[in-house]
Amino acid sequence: MAAGRVRSGGRPTLEEVAARAGVGRGTASRVINGSPRVSEHTREAVEAAVAELGYVPNRAARALAANRTDAIALVVPEPETRFFAEPYFSDIVRGVGAALADTEMQLLLTLVGSDRERKRLAQYLTAHRVDGVLLVSVHADDPLPDLLEQLGMPAVMSGRRSASETLAAVDSDNFEGARSAVDHLISRGRRTIATITGRLDVYGAQRRVDGYRKAVAAAGLGPVEQLIVPGDFTEEGGARAMRELLARRPDVDAVFAASDVMAAGARQVLREAGRRIPDDVALVGFDDSAVARHMDPALTSVRQPIEEMGRAMTRLLLQEIAGENEERPQIVLPTELIVRDSS
């Protein structure tokens, strides 16, 4: 077969591209895989040969040769009920999908709501079935981050486990978001301000309580121990906490809920108790999700850039997979208070 001619009925091969360009097979491979270790003249010759022959790289073979799977996992250690009820997760998925749109990476979504599912995922990751992992909603005692470090698996988290996080992470400014929410309530003349917390084994929920405490202390409104009621980021948890709060402190005139979904649960209980929002009790949430916009009255909420968090996490992970991040960045994105009728 003459150099540069394609075999009848067959796909062009890398060898044929190399022959057409007048270079060796290894040089042609380096150009196709984006290596900088070739001259501009050689790159142009190989790219011209690729175009002329209609060569399409075999992705599976390339991935195998590089010990790559061209897939990443988005791992959510929560049961299905919370994943589908909480808008936060769908916004993260949308951001991740947007960041992957122009890549060849496949996204695998994995919900880990039980010990059995956790063990199955550990086996999957140990077999290196993916190139990297995005972890969302990680609790302090979750063993998955430590497993990923032991495996040397590239990983990025949404939210940190602590102030001394060792994995790369993208978070929103939970402390300032909460402080701005409570400062807003204080500016509206509220003096008995309560908070319904998220799960306190989640670092972001802890930081929202810290922000609440800081704002209340700065205004000289303590003590607050009876005004801090634990929740779990669910609507039912918000309702349960609101009932407990009304029993403890019937004089409460404002509530900062650590999620919009919990605020929705609190609103229902306040209505059942005959409390008007915001006349009797002002209400503020966190996330600025669709829940906030569709509530009646519309909910004042702390907007965190959830989609941008998903995009930033994905960019960091792709850089780590490519070996571009020697350090593990900790990115904190700003929040913004969106004032509506509930406060």
Coordinates of C-alpha atoms in Angstrom, one line a residue:
M1 CA 0.0 0.0 0.0
A2 CA 1.4 3.4 -1.0
A3 CA 2.1 5.8 1.9
G4 CA -0.8 8.1 2.6
R5 CA -3.5 5.8 1.0
V6 CA -6.3 4.5 3.2
R7 CA -7.1 0.8 3.0
S8 CA -10.3 0.1 1.1
G9 CA -13.3 -0.1 3.5
G10 CA -11.2 0.5 6.6
R11 CA -10.8 3.3 9.1
P12 CA -7.7 5.4 8.8
T13 CA -5.0 4.2 11.3
L14 CA -2.5 6.2 13.3
E15 CA 0.3 4.6 11.1
E16 CA -1.4 6.0 8.0
V17 CA -1.6 9.5 9.6
A18 CA 2.1 9.3 10.5
A19 CA 3.0 8.2 7.0
R20 CA 1.0 11.0 5.4
A21 CA 2.6 13.5 7.6
G22 CA 6.1 12.1 7.1
V23 CA 6.7 11.5 10.8
G24 CA 7.0 8.5 13.1
R25 CA 4.0 6.9 14.8
G26 CA 5.1 8.1 18.3
T27 CA 5.3 11.7 17.0
A28 CA 1.9 11.5 15.4
S29 CA 0.5 10.1 18.7
R30 CA 2.0 13.0 20.7
V31 CA 0.4 15.6 18.5
I32 CA -3.0 13.9 18.6
N33 CA -2.8 13.7 22.4
G34 CA -1.9 17.3 22.8
S35 CA 1.7 17.0 23.8
P36 CA 3.7 20.2 23.8
R37 CA 6.9 18.3 22.9
V38 CA 6.6 18.7 19.1
S39 CA 7.5 21.6 16.8
E40 CA 4.8 23.8 15.3
H41 CA 5.8 22.5 11.8
T42 CA 5.3 18.9 12.8
R43 CA 2.0 19.7 14.6
E44 CA 0.6 21.4 11.4
A45 CA 1.7 18.4 9.2
V46 CA 0.1 15.8 11.5
E47 CA -3.1 17.9 11.9
A48 CA -3.3 18.3 8.1
A49 CA -2.9 14.5 7.7
V50 CA -5.7 13.9 10.3
A51 CA -8.0 16.2 8.4
E52 CA -7.2 14.7 5.0
L53 CA -7.7 11.1 6.1
G54 CA -10.6 11.7 8.4
Y55 CA -8.8 10.0 11.2
V56 CA -10.8 9.5 14.5
P57 CA -8.8 8.5 17.6
N58 CA -10.0 5.4 19.3
R59 CA -10.9 6.9 22.7
A60 CA -11.1 3.5 24.5
A61 CA -7.6 2.6 23.4
R62 CA -6.3 6.0 24.3
A63 CA -7.9 5.8 27.8
L64 CA -6.6 2.3 28.3
A65 CA -3.0 3.2 27.3
A66 CA -3.1 6.2 29.7
N67 CA -4.7 4.1 32.5
R68 CA -7.8 6.4 32.2
T69 CA -11.5 5.7 32.1
D70 CA -12.7 9.1 30.9
A71 CA -15.3 9.1 33.6
I72 CA -15.8 10.9 36.9
A73 CA -18.2 10.1 39.8
L74 CA -20.4 12.5 41.5
V75 CA -20.9 10.9 44.9
V76 CA -23.7 12.1 47.2
P77 CA -23.7 10.4 50.6
E78 CA -27.4 10.9 51.2
P79 CA -30.6 8.8 50.6
E80 CA -32.7 9.3 47.5
T81 CA -35.4 11.1 49.5
R82 CA -33.2 14.0 50.4
F83 CA -31.4 14.1 47.1
F84 CA -34.7 14.7 45.2
A85 CA -36.3 16.9 47.8
E86 CA -33.4 19.4 48.3
P87 CA -32.8 21.8 45.3
Y88 CA -29.2 22.2 46.3
F89 CA -28.3 18.9 44.7
S90 CA -29.9 19.5 41.4
D91 CA -28.2 22.8 41.1
I92 CA -24.8 21.2 41.8
V93 CA -25.5 18.6 39.2
R94 CA -26.4 21.3 36.7
G95 CA -23.1 23.1 37.4
V96 CA -21.1 19.9 37.0
G97 CA -22.8 19.1 33.8
A98 CA -22.1 22.5 32.3
A99 CA -18.4 22.2 33.2
L100 CA -18.2 18.8 31.5
A101 CA -20.2 19.8 28.4
D102 CA -17.1 20.5 26.3
T103 CA -15.1 17.5 27.5
E104 CA -15.2 13.8 26.7
M105 CA -15.7 12.9 30.3
Q106 CA -18.7 10.8 31.4
L107 CA -20.5 11.7 34.6
L108 CA -21.6 8.9 37.0
L109 CA -24.1 9.9 39.7
T110 CA -23.9 7.7 42.8
L111 CA -26.2 8.1 45.9
V112 CA -24.8 6.5 49.0
G113 CA -27.5 6.3 51.6
S114 CA -26.7 3.0 53.4
D115 CA -23.7 1.0 54.6
R116 CA -24.3 -1.5 51.8
E117 CA -24.1 1.2 49.1
R118 CA -21.0 2.6 50.8
K119 CA -19.2 -0.7 50.7
R120 CA -20.2 -1.3 47.0
L121 CA -18.9 2.2 46.2
A122 CA -15.6 1.5 48.0
Q123 CA -15.1 -1.6 45.9
Y124 CA -15.8 0.3 42.7
L125 CA -13.4 3.1 43.6
T126 CA -10.7 0.7 44.7
A127 CA -10.9 -0.9 41.2
H128 CA -10.2 2.6 39.8
R129 CA -13.3 2.5 37.6
V130 CA -13.3 6.3 37.4
D131 CA -10.6 9.0 37.0
G132 CA -11.8 11.2 39.9
V133 CA -14.5 11.9 42.3
L134 CA -16.7 14.9 43.2
L135 CA -18.0 14.6 46.8
V136 CA -21.1 16.5 47.8
S137 CA -22.7 16.9 51.3
V138 CA -20.0 15.1 53.3
H139 CA -20.4 14.6 57.0
A140 CA -17.6 14.8 59.4
D141 CA -17.4 11.1 60.1
D142 CA -17.7 10.0 56.5
P143 CA -14.8 7.5 55.7
L144 CA -15.0 8.2 51.9
P145 CA -12.6 11.2 51.8
D146 CA -10.0 9.1 53.7
L147 CA -10.5 6.2 51.3
L148 CA -9.9 8.5 48.3
E149 CA -6.7 9.8 49.8
Q150 CA -5.5 6.3 50.5
L151 CA -6.2 5.3 46.9
G152 CA -4.5 8.4 45.5
M153 CA -7.8 9.1 43.7
P154 CA -8.2 12.8 42.5
A155 CA -11.1 14.2 44.5
V156 CA -12.8 17.6 45.2
M157 CA -15.4 18.2 47.8
S158 CA -18.4 20.5 48.0
G159 CA -18.0 22.0 51.4
R160 CA -15.2 21.2 53.8
R161 CA -15.2 18.7 56.7
S162 CA -13.3 21.1 59.0
A163 CA -11.2 24.3 58.9
S164 CA -8.2 22.0 58.3
E165 CA -9.5 20.2 55.2
T166 CA -6.9 18.2 53.4
L167 CA -8.7 17.6 50.1
A168 CA -9.4 20.2 47.5
A169 CA -12.8 21.8 48.2
V170 CA -15.2 24.5 47.0
D171 CA -17.5 26.1 49.5
S172 CA -19.7 29.1 49.9
D173 CA -19.1 31.6 52.7
N174 CA -21.5 30.1 55.2
F175 CA -20.3 32.3 58.1
E176 CA -20.8 35.6 56.3
G177 CA -24.1 34.4 54.7
A178 CA -25.6 33.6 58.1
R179 CA -24.2 36.8 59.7
S180 CA -25.7 39.0 57.0
A181 CA -29.1 37.2 57.4
V182 CA -29.2 37.9 61.2
D183 CA -27.9 41.5 60.7
H184 CA -30.8 42.1 58.3
L185 CA -33.3 40.8 60.9
I186 CA -31.7 43.1 63.6
S187 CA -32.0 46.1 61.2
R188 CA -35.7 45.4 61.0
G189 CA -36.1 45.7 64.7
R190 CA -36.2 42.0 65.6
R191 CA -34.8 41.2 69.1
T192 CA -35.7 37.6 69.8
I193 CA -34.0 35.9 66.9
A194 CA -33.8 32.1 66.7
T195 CA -32.0 29.8 64.3
I196 CA -32.9 26.3 63.1
T197 CA -29.6 24.7 62.3
G198 CA -28.7 22.1 59.7
R199 CA -27.0 18.8 60.7
L200 CA -24.1 19.9 62.8
D201 CA -21.9 17.0 61.6
V202 CA -21.7 19.1 58.4
Y203 CA -19.1 21.9 58.7
G204 CA -21.1 24.4 56.6
A205 CA -24.0 24.0 59.1
Q206 CA -21.6 24.7 62.0
R207 CA -20.3 27.9 60.2
R208 CA -23.9 29.1 59.8
V209 CA -24.4 28.8 63.5
D210 CA -21.2 30.6 64.1
G211 CA -22.3 33.5 61.9
Y212 CA -25.6 33.6 63.7
R213 CA -23.9 33.8 67.1
K214 CA -21.5 36.5 65.9
A215 CA -24.3 38.8 64.7
V216 CA -26.4 38.3 67.8
A217 CA -23.5 38.9 70.1
A218 CA -22.4 42.0 68.3
A219 CA -25.9 43.4 68.8
G220 CA -25.9 42.5 72.5
L221 CA -28.9 40.2 72.2
G222 CA -27.8 37.2 74.1
P223 CA -28.1 34.7 75.6
V224 CA -29.2 32.5 72.7
E225 CA -29.0 28.9 73.9
Q226 CA -32.8 28.4 74.0
L227 CA -33.0 30.1 70.5
I228 CA -30.8 27.5 68.8
V229 CA -32.8 24.5 67.7
P230 CA -31.3 21.6 65.7
G231 CA -32.7 20.7 62.3
D232 CA -31.6 18.3 59.5
F233 CA -32.0 20.3 56.3
T234 CA -35.5 18.6 55.6
E235 CA -38.9 20.2 55.6
E236 CA -40.0 17.8 58.4
G237 CA -37.0 18.7 60.4
G238 CA -37.8 22.4 60.0
A239 CA -41.4 21.9 61.2
R240 CA -40.3 19.8 64.2
A241 CA -37.7 22.4 65.2
M242 CA -40.2 25.3 64.9
R243 CA -42.7 23.5 67.2
E244 CA -39.9 23.0 69.7
L245 CA -38.9 26.6 69.4
L246 CA -42.5 27.9 70.0
A247 CA -42.8 25.8 73.0
R248 CA -39.5 27.1 74.4
R249 CA -39.7 30.7 73.4
P250 CA -43.3 31.8 72.4
D251 CA -41.9 35.4 72.3
V252 CA -39.7 34.6 69.3
D253 CA -40.0 37.4 66.6
A254 CA -37.6 36.2 63.9
V255 CA -36.2 32.9 62.7
F256 CA -33.1 32.2 60.5
A257 CA -33.4 28.7 59.1
A258 CA -30.2 27.2 57.7
S259 CA -32.0 26.1 54.5
D260 CA -35.0 27.2 52.4
V261 CA -36.5 23.7 52.8
M262 CA -36.4 24.0 56.6
A263 CA -37.8 27.5 56.4
A264 CA -40.8 26.0 54.4
G265 CA -41.4 23.6 57.3
A266 CA -41.1 26.4 59.9
R267 CA -43.6 28.6 57.9
Q268 CA -46.3 25.9 58.0
V269 CA -46.0 25.5 61.8
L270 CA -46.1 29.3 62.3
R271 CA -49.3 29.5 60.2
E272 CA -50.8 26.7 62.2
A273 CA -50.0 28.6 65.4
G274 CA -51.6 31.7 64.0
R275 CA -48.4 33.7 63.7
R276 CA -48.3 36.1 60.7
I277 CA -45.2 36.3 58.5
P278 CA -43.5 38.8 58.8
D279 CA -45.8 40.8 61.1
D280 CA -45.4 38.5 64.1
V281 CA -42.4 36.5 63.1
A282 CA -39.9 37.4 60.3
L283 CA -38.4 34.4 58.4
V284 CA -35.1 34.0 56.5
G285 CA -33.7 30.9 54.7
F286 CA -30.5 29.9 53.1
D287 CA -29.8 28.8 49.5
D288 CA -32.2 31.1 47.6
S289 CA -33.6 28.1 45.8
A290 CA -36.9 27.9 43.9
V291 CA -38.5 27.1 47.2
A292 CA -37.8 30.6 48.4
R293 CA -39.2 32.3 45.3
H294 CA -42.4 30.3 45.3
M295 CA -43.3 30.6 49.0
D296 CA -46.1 32.8 50.2
P297 CA -44.9 35.3 51.3
A298 CA -41.7 35.0 49.2
L299 CA -38.8 34.1 51.4
T300 CA -35.8 36.3 52.1
S301 CA -32.8 34.0 51.7
V302 CA -29.1 33.9 51.5
R303 CA -28.1 33.1 47.9
Q304 CA -25.1 30.8 47.5
P305 CA -23.7 30.3 44.0
I306 CA -24.5 26.6 43.9
E307 CA -24.2 26.1 40.1
E308 CA -20.9 28.0 40.1
M309 CA -19.7 25.7 43.0
G310 CA -20.4 22.7 40.8
R311 CA -18.5 24.2 37.9
A312 CA -15.6 25.2 40.1
M313 CA -15.4 21.8 41.6
T314 CA -15.3 20.2 38.2
R315 CA -12.6 22.5 36.9
L316 CA -10.4 21.7 39.9
L317 CA -11.0 18.0 39.5
L318 CA -10.1 18.0 35.8
Q319 CA -6.9 19.9 36.6
E320 CA -6.0 17.4 39.3
I321 CA -6.7 14.5 37.0
A322 CA -4.4 16.1 34.4
G323 CA -1.7 16.5 37.1
E324 CA -1.9 20.3 37.0
N325 CA -2.7 20.9 40.7
E326 CA 0.1 20.0 43.1
E327 CA -1.6 21.8 45.9
R328 CA -5.2 21.2 46.9
P329 CA -7.0 24.5 46.7
Q330 CA -9.7 25.6 49.2
I331 CA -12.1 28.0 47.3
V332 CA -14.7 29.9 49.2
L333 CA -17.3 31.7 47.1
P334 CA -19.3 34.8 48.3
T335 CA -22.9 34.7 49.3
E336 CA -25.6 37.4 48.8
L337 CA -28.7 38.2 50.9
I338 CA -31.9 38.4 48.7
V339 CA -34.5 40.3 50.6
R340 CA -38.2 39.5 50.0
D341 CA -41.5 39.8 51.8
S342 CA -40.9 37.3 54.6
S343 CA -38.7 39.7 56.6

